[in-house]
Short mmCIF file of C-alpha atoms in Angstrom, two decimals:
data_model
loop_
_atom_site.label_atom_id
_atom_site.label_comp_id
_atom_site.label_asym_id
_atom_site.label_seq_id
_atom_site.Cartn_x
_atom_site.Cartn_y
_atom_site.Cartn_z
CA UNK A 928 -26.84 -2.53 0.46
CA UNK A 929 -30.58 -2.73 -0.61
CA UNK A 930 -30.53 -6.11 -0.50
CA UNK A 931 -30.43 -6.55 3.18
CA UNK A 932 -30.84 -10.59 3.97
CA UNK A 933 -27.60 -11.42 0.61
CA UNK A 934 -25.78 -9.23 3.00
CA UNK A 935 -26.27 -10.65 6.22
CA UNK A 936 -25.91 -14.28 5.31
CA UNK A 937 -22.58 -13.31 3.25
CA UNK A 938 -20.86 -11.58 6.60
CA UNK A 939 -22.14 -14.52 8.73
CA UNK A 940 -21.17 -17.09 6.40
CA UNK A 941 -17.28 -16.78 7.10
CA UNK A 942 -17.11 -15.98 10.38
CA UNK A 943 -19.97 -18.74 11.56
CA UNK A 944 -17.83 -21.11 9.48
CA UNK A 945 -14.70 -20.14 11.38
CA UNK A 946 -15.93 -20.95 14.69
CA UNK A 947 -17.61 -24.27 13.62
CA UNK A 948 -14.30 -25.68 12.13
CA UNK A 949 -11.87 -24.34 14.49
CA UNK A 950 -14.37 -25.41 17.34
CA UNK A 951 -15.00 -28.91 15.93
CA UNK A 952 -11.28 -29.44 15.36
CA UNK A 953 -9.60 -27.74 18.50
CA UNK A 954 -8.58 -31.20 20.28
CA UNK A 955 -6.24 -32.02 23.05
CA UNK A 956 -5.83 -34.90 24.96
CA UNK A 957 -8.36 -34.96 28.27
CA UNK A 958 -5.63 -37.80 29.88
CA UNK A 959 -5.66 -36.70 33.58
CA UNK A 960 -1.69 -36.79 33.12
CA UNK A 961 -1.95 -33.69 30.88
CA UNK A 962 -2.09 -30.76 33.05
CA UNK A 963 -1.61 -27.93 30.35
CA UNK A 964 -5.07 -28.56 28.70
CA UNK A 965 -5.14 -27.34 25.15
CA UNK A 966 -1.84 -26.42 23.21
CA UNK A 967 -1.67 -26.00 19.38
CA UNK A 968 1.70 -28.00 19.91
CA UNK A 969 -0.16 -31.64 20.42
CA UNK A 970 -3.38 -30.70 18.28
CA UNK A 971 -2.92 -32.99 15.58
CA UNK A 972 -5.64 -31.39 13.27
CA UNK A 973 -3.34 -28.27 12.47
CA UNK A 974 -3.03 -29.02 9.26
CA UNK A 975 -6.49 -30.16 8.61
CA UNK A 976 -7.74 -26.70 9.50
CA UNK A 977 -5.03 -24.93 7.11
CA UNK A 978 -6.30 -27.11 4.03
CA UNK A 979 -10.62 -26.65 5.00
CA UNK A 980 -9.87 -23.54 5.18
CA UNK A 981 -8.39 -22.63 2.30
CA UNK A 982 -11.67 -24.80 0.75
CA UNK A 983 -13.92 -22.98 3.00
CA UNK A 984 -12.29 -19.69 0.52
CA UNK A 985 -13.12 -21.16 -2.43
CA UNK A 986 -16.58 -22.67 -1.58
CA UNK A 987 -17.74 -19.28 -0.55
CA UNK A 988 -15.90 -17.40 -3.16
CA UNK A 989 -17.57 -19.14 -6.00
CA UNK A 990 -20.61 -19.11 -4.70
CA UNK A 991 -21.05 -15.78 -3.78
CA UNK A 992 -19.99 -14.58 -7.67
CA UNK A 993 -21.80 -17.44 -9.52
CA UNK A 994 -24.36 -15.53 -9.79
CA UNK A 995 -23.50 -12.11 -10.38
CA UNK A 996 -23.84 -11.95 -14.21
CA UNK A 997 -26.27 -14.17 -15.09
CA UNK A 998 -28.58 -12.24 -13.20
CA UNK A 999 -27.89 -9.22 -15.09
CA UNK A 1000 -28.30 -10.91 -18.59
CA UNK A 1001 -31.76 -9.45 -19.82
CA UNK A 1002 -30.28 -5.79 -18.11
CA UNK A 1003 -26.83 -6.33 -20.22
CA UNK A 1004 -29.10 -7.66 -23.49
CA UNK A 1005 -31.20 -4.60 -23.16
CA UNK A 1006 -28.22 -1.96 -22.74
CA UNK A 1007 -25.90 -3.95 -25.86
CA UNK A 1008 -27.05 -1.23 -28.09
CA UNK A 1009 -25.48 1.62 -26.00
CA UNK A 1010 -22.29 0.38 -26.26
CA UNK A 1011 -21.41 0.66 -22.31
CA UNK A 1012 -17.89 -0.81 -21.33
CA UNK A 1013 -18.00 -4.21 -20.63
CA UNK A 1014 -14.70 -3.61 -18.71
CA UNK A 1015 -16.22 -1.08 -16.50
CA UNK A 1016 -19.41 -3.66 -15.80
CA UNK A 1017 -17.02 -6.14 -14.43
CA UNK A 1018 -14.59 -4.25 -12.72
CA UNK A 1019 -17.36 -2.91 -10.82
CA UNK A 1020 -18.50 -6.81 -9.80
CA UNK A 1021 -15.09 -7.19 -8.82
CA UNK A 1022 -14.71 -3.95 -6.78
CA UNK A 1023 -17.96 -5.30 -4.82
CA UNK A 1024 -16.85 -9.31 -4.75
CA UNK A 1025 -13.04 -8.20 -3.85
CA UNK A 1026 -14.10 -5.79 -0.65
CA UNK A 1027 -16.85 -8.15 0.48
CA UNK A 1028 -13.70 -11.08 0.02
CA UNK A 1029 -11.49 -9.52 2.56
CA UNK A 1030 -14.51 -8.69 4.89
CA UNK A 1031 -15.05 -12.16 4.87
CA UNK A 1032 -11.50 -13.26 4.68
CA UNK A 1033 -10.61 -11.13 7.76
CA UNK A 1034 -14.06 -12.41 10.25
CA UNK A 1035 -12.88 -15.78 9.06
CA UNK A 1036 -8.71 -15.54 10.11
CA UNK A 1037 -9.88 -13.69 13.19
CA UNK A 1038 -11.98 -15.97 14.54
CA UNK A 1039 -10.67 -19.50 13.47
CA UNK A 1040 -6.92 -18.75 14.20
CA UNK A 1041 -8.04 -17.19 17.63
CA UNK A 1042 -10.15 -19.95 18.63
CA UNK A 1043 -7.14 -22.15 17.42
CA UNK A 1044 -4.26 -19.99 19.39
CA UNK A 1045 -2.44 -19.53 15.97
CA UNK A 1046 -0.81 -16.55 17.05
CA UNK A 1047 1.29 -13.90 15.33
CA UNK A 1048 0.23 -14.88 11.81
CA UNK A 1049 -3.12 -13.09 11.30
CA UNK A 1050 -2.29 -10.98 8.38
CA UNK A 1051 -0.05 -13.91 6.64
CA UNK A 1052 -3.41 -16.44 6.75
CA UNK A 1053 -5.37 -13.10 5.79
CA UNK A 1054 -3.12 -12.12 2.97
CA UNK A 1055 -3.45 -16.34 1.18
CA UNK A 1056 -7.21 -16.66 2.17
CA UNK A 1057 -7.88 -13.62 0.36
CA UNK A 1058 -5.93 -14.43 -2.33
CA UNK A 1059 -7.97 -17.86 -2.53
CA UNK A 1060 -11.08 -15.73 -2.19
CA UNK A 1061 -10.29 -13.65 -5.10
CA UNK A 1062 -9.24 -16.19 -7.32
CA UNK A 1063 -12.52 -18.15 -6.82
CA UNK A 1064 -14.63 -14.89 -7.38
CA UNK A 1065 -13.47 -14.56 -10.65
CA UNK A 1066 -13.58 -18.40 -11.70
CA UNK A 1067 -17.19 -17.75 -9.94
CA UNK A 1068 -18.16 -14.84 -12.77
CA UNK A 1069 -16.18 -16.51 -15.51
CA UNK A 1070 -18.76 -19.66 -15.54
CA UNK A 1071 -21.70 -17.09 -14.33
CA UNK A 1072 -20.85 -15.52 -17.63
CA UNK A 1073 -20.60 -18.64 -19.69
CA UNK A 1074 -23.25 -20.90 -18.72
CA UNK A 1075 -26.73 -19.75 -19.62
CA UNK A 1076 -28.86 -21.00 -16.84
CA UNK A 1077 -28.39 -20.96 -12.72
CA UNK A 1078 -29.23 -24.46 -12.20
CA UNK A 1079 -26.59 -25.17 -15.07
CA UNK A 1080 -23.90 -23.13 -12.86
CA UNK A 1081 -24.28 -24.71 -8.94
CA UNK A 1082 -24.03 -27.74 -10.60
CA UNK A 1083 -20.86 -27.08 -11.60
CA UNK A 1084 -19.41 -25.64 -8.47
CA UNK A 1085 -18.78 -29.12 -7.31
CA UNK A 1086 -16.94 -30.09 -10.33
CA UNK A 1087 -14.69 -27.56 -9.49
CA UNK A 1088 -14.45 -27.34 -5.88
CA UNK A 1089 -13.71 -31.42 -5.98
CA UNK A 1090 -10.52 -31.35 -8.59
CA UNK A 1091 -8.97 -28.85 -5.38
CA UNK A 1092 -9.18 -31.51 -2.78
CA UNK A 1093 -8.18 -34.44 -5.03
CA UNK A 1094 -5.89 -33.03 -6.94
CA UNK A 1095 -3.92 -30.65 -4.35
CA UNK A 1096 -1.87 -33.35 -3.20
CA UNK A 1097 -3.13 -32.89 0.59
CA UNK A 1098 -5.63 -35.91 0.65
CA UNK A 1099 -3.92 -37.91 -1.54
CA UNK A 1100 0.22 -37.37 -2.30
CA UNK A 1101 1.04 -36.32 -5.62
CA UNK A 1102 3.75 -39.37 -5.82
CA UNK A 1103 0.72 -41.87 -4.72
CA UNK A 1104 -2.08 -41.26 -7.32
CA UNK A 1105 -1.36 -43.08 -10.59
CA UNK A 1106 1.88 -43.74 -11.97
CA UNK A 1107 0.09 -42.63 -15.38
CA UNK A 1108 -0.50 -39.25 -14.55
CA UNK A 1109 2.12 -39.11 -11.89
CA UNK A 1110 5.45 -39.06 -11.28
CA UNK A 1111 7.90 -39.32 -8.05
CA UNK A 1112 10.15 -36.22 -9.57
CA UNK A 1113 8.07 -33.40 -9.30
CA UNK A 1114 4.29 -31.65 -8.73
CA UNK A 1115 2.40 -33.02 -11.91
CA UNK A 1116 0.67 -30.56 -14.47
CA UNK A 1117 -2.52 -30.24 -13.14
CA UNK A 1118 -1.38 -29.71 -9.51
CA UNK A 1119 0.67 -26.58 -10.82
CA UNK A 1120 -3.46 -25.20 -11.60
CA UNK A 1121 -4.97 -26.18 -8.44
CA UNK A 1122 -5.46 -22.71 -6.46
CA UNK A 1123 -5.86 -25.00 -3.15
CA UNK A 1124 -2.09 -26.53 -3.40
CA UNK A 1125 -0.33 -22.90 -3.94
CA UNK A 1126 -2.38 -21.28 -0.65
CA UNK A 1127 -2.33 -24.96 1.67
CA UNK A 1128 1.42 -24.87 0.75
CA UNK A 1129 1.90 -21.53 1.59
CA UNK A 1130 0.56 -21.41 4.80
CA UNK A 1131 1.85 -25.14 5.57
CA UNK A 1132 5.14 -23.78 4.85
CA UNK A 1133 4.94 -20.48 6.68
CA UNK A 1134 3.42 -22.21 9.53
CA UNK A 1135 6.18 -24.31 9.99
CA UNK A 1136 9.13 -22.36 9.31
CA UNK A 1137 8.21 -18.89 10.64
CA UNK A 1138 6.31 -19.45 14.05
CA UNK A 1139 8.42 -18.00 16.53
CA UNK A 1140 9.93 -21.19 18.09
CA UNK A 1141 11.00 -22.67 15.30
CA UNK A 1142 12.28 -19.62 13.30
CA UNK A 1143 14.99 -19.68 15.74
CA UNK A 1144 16.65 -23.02 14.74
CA UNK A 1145 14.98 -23.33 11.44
CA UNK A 1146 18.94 -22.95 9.87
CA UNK A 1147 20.62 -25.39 12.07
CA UNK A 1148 17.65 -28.02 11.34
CA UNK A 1149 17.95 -27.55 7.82
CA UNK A 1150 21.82 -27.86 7.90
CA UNK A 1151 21.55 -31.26 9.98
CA UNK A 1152 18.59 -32.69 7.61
CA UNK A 1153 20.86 -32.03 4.46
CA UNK A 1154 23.69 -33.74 6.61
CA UNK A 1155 21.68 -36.30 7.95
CA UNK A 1156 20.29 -37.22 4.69
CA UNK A 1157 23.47 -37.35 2.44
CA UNK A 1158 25.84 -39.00 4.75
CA UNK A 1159 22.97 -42.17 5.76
CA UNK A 1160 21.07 -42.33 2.53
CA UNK A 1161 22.59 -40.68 -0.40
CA UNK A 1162 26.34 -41.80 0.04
CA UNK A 1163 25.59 -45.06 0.96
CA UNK A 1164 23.02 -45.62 -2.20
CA UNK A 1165 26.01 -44.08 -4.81
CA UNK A 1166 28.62 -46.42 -2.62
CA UNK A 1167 26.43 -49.28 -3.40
CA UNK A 1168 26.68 -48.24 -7.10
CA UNK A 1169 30.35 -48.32 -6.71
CA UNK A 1170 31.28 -51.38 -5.28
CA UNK A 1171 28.63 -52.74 -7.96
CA UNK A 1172 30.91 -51.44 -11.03
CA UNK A 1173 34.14 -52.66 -9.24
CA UNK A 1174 32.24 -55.92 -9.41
CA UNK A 1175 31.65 -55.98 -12.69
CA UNK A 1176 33.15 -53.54 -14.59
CA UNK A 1177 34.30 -55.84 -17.10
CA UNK A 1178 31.84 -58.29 -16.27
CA UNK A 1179 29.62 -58.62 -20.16
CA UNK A 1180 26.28 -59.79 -19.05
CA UNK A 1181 25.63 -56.69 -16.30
CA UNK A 1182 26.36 -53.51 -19.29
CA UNK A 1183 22.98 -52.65 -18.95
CA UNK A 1184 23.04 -52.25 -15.19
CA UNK A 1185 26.71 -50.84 -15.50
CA UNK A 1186 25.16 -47.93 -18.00
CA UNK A 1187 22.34 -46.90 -15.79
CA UNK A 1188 24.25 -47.20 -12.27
CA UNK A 1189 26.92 -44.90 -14.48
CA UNK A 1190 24.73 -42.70 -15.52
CA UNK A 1191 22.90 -41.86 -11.74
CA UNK A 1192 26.44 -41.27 -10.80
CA UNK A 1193 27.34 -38.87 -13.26
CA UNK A 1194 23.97 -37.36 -12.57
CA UNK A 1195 24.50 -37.06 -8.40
CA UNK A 1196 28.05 -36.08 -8.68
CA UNK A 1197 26.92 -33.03 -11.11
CA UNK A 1198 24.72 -31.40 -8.87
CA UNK A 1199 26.39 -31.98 -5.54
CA UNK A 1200 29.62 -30.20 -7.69
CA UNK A 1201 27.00 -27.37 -8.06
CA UNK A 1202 25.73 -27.09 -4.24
CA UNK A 1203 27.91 -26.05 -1.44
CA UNK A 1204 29.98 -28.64 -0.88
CA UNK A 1205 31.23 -28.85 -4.96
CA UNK A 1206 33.16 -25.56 -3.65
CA UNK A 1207 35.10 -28.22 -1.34
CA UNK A 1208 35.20 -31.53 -2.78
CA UNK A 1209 36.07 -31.61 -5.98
CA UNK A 1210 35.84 -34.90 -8.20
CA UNK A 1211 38.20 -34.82 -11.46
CA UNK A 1212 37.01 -38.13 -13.04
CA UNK A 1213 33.43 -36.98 -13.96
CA UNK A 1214 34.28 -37.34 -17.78
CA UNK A 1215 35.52 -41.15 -17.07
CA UNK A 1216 31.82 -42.62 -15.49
CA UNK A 1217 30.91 -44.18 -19.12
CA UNK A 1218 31.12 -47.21 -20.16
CA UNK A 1219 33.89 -47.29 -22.19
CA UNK A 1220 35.74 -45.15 -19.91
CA UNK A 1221 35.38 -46.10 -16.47
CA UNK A 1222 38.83 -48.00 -15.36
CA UNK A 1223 40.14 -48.89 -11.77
CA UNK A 1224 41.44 -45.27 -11.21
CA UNK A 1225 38.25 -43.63 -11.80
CA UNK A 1226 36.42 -46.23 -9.45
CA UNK A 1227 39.46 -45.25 -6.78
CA UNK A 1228 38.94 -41.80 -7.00
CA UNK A 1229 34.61 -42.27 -6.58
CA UNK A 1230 35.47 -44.33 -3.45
CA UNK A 1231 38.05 -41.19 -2.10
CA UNK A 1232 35.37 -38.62 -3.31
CA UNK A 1233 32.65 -40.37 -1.53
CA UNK A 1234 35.10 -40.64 1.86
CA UNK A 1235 35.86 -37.17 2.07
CA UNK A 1236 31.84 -36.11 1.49
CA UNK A 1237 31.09 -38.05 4.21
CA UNK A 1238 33.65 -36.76 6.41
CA UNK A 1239 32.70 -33.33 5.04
CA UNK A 1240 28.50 -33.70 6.31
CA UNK A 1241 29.92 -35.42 9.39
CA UNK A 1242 31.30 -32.01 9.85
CA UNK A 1243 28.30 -29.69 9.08
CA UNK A 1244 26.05 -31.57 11.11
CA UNK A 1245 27.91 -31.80 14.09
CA UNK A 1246 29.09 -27.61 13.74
CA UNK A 1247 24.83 -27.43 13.09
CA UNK A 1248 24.26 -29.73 15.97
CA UNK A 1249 26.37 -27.92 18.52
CA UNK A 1250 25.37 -24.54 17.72
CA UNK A 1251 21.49 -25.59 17.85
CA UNK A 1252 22.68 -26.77 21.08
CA UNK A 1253 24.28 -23.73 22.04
CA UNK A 1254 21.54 -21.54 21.06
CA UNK A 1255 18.59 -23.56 23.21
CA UNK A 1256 20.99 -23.49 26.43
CA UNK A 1257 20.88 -19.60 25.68
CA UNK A 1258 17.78 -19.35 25.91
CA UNK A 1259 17.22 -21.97 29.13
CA UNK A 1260 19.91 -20.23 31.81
CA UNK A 1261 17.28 -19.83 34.46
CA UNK A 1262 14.01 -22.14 35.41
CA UNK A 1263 11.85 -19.47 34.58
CA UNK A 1264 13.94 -19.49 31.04
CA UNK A 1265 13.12 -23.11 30.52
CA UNK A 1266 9.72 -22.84 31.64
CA UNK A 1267 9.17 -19.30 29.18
CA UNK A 1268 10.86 -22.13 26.30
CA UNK A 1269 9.04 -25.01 26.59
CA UNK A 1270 5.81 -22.67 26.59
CA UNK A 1271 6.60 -21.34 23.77
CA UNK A 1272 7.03 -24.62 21.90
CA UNK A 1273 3.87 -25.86 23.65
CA UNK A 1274 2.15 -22.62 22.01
CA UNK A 1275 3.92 -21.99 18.61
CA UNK A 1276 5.13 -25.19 17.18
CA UNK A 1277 2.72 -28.00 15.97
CA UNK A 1278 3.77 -31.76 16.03
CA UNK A 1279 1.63 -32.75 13.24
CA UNK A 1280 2.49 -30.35 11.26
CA UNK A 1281 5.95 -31.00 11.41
CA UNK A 1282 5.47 -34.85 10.68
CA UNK A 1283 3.98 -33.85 7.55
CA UNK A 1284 6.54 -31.17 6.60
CA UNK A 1285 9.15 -33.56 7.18
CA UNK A 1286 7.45 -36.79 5.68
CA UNK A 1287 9.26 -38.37 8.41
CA UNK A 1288 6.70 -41.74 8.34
CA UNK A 1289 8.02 -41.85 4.63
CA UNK A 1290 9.21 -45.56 4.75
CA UNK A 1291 11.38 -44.93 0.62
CA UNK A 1292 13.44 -42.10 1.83
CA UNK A 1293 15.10 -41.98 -1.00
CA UNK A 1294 14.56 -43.00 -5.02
CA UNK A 1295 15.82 -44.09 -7.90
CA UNK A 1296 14.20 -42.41 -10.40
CA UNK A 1297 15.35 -42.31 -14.78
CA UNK A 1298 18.81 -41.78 -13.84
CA UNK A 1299 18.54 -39.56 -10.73
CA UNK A 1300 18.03 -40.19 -7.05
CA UNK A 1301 15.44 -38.15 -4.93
CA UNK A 1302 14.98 -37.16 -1.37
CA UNK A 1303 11.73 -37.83 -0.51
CA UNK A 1304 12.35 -37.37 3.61
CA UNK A 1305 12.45 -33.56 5.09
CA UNK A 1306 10.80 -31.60 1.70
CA UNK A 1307 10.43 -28.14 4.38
CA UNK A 1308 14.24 -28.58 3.98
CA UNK A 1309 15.07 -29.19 0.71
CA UNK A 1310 15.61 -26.33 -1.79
CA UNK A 1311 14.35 -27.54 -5.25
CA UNK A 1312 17.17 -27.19 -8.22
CA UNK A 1313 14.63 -25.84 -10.68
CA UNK A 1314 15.26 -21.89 -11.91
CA UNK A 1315 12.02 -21.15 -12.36
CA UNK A 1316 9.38 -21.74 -9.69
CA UNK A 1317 8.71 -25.59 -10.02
CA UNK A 1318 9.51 -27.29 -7.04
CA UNK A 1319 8.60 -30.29 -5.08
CA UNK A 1320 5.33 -29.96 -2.38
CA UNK A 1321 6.57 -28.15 0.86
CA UNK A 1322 9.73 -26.56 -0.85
CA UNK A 1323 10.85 -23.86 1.84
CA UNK A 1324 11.99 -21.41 -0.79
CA UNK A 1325 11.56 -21.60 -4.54
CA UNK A 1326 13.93 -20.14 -7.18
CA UNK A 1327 12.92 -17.24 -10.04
CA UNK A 1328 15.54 -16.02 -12.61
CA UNK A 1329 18.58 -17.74 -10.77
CA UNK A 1330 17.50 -16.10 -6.82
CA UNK A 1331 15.48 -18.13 -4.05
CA UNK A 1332 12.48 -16.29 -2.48
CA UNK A 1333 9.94 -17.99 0.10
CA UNK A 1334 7.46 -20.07 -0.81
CA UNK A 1335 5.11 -18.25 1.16
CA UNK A 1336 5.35 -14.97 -1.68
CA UNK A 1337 6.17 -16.24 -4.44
CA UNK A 1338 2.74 -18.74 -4.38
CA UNK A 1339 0.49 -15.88 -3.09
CA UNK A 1340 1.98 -13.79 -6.37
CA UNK A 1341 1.16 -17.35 -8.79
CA UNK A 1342 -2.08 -17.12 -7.13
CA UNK A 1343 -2.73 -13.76 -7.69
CA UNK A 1344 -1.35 -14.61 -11.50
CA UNK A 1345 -3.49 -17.19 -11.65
CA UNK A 1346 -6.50 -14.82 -10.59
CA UNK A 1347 -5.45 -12.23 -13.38
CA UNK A 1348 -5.39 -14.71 -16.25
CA UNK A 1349 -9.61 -16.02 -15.13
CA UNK A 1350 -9.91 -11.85 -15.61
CA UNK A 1351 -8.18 -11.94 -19.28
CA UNK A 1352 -10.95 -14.95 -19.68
CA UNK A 1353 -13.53 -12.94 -18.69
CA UNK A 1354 -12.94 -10.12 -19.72
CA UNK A 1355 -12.25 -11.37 -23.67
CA UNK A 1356 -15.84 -13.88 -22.78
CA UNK A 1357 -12.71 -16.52 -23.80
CA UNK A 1358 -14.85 -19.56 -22.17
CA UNK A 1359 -18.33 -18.38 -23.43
CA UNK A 1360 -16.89 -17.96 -27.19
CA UNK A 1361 -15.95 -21.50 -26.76
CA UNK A 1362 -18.78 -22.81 -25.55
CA UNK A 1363 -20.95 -20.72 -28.14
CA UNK A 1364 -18.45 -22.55 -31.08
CA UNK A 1365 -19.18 -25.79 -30.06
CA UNK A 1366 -23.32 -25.20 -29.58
CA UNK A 1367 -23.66 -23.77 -32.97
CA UNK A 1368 -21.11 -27.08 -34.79
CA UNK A 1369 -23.70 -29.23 -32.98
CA UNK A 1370 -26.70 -27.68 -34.18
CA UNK A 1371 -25.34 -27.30 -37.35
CA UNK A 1372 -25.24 -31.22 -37.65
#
């Protein structure tokens, strides 16, 4: 409070930041054909503004902490000998950097989703930017801690402020950056770390599937993508596999290919006997897809399987199609009806947004992949196999201990993880010890 200008700047910062990006980024088409003006529907920077402003959280979170300790040093040198708590030091920097965070955090959601017309989600982008916020304060007093000089410590802001647009899988997909450190299966290592992937996904996801026009038919779209994708992609790749092995089943010079088209369908056929449908179709010949097994009665009964799956999603989309159907003509009896529902598309759902969700300019739909095949259309639809949080980018819902919760929670709680185990750093001086180790084996040489 005594220092009056810190103050100022820090509760202008956010909210002055807020209106230029939102402002900047609030487009609409000025064709004279469109009549409505602005709607968040056709603004196709949506999801730019989610992912700046989750970076706009972490710029000013680490910034505002960098400082915090290393100003204090010749106070904390002088006051060693009293033995104060160390704990009680930084829980009071955190019990200032914390309620200044969601000062900030709030200004900020209030005045960029307004100017935006992101309605109904205030607390939901208040709750992840302040999560963000918090996380970066303490990564901002852990190197404020370590390093020994200011200059040292701004310079390294941008070292890590750049890793979370790189490596957050938002600029750049995590299946396009090198093969080396990448992989089309899942989120690589160091994208599991990046604070900016857990809150952009979060909000992406919420954004998406909770607005209120699309929470309505969120179920039936989901249905019909699973449908869509397993009766014109997946099928039709494992049918290909099939009519391969009839081919050549006995056929010396293609083992190689046999083995590996073998072993994808004994991989496929395993899981989709664990999903829904495996309650339905059964397939009694999963023990016979080996080489030395497979015989004209097992290739028979993958062609029959395959048939009656694809009869099967036929079915569900059509049942998801019809009550989608259904549902909209409920809600369009009257022209004031239709009118009140295509406003509320123009003002809740975002085109964009749902282009990205859906990866729908994805030209490799699906891949082959050591052994497996993966769905690499419609990700916002896809619930990831893995029991224990790991999940592809844009999962809806994410699985802990054998139950699905929404991605929105459970990455605001790895956040907030996250943001506990920079404290256990901190508090145990974890990076400073290591830095100190490493100083004194140089200066020993």
């Amino acid at each position: 409070l005594a220092n009056t200008q810190y103050l100022v700047i820090n509760l202008l910062e956010a909210p002055f930041l807020a209106f230029l990006l939102a402002y900047i980024i609030k487009y609409y088409n000025v064709n004279v054909g469109n009549e409505l003006g602005y709607t968040l529907s056709e603004n196709s920077n949506l999801p730019v503004f989610i992912f700046m402003s989750v970076i706009v959280a972490l710029f000013i979170g680490l910034t505002v902490s960098a400082e915090e300790i290393i100003k204090d040093r010749k106070i904390l040198k002088r006051e060693k000998f009293l033995n104060l708590s160390w704990s009680s030091y930084l829980f009071s920097k955190i019990a200032v950097q914390f309620s200044l965070s969601a000062i900030q955090a709030f200004l900020f959601v209030i005045i960029g989703n307004s100017i935006m017309e992101i309605r109904g989600m205030y607390f939901e982008y208040w709750l992840v930017m302040f999560s963000a916020w918090c996380a970066a304060n303490i990564m901002g007093l852990v190197i404020s801690d370590s390093f020994k000089t200011v200059i040292t410590i701004y310079i390294l802001i941008p070292f890590l402020i750049i890793p979370q647009l790189i490596l957050s899988g938002i600029i750049v997909k995590f299946e396009k950056l090198n093969p080396k450190i990448s992989n089309p299966k899942n989120i690589p290592i160091y994208g599991e770390i990046i604070t900016a992937r857990w809150a952009y996904e979060a909000l992406a996801v919420y954004q998406y599937k909770e607005n209120k026009y699309e929470e309505q038919f969120y179920g039936y779209d989901k249905a019909m993508s699973i449908s869509d994708f397993k009766k014109n992609y997946w099928i039709r790749t494992l049918n290909n596999k099939v009519a391969f092995i009839e081919r050549n089943f006995d056929n010396a010079e293609r083992v190689e290919e046999l083995k590996q088209n073998l072993e994808v369908l004994r991989n496929e056929i395993r899981k989709e006997l664990d999903s829904e449908s495996g309650r339905i179709v059964k397939f009694e010949y999963l023990d016979h897809l080996y080489f030395d097994k497979i015989n004209e009665e097992a290739i028979q009964a993958l062609k029959n399987y395959f048939d009656i799956l694809n009869k099967y999603y036929i079915k569900l989309y059509n049942k998801a199609n019809g009550l989608k159907d259904k549902a909209i003509s409920s809600l369009q009896k009257t022209p004031e009806d239709r009118e009140n529902f295509m406003r509320m598309k123009q003002r809740y759902y975002n085109d964009n947004l749902s282009e990205l969700l859906r990866n729908s300019n994805e030209i490799n739909r699906i891949i082959e992949y050591k052994g497996e095949l993966y769905q690499k259309i419609d990700p916002v639809f896809l619930d990831p196999h893995n029991k224990f949080i790991k999940a592809h980018f844009y999962a809806p819902r994410k699985q802990f201990l054998g139950n699905y919760y929404d991605t929105f929670w459970v990455n605001t709680i790895v956040i907030w993880v996250m943001t506990i185990i920079l404290f256990f750093i901190l508090r145990y001086r974890l990076l400073r010890k290591l830095l100190d180790y490493f100083e004194e084996k140089q200066f020993k040489r």
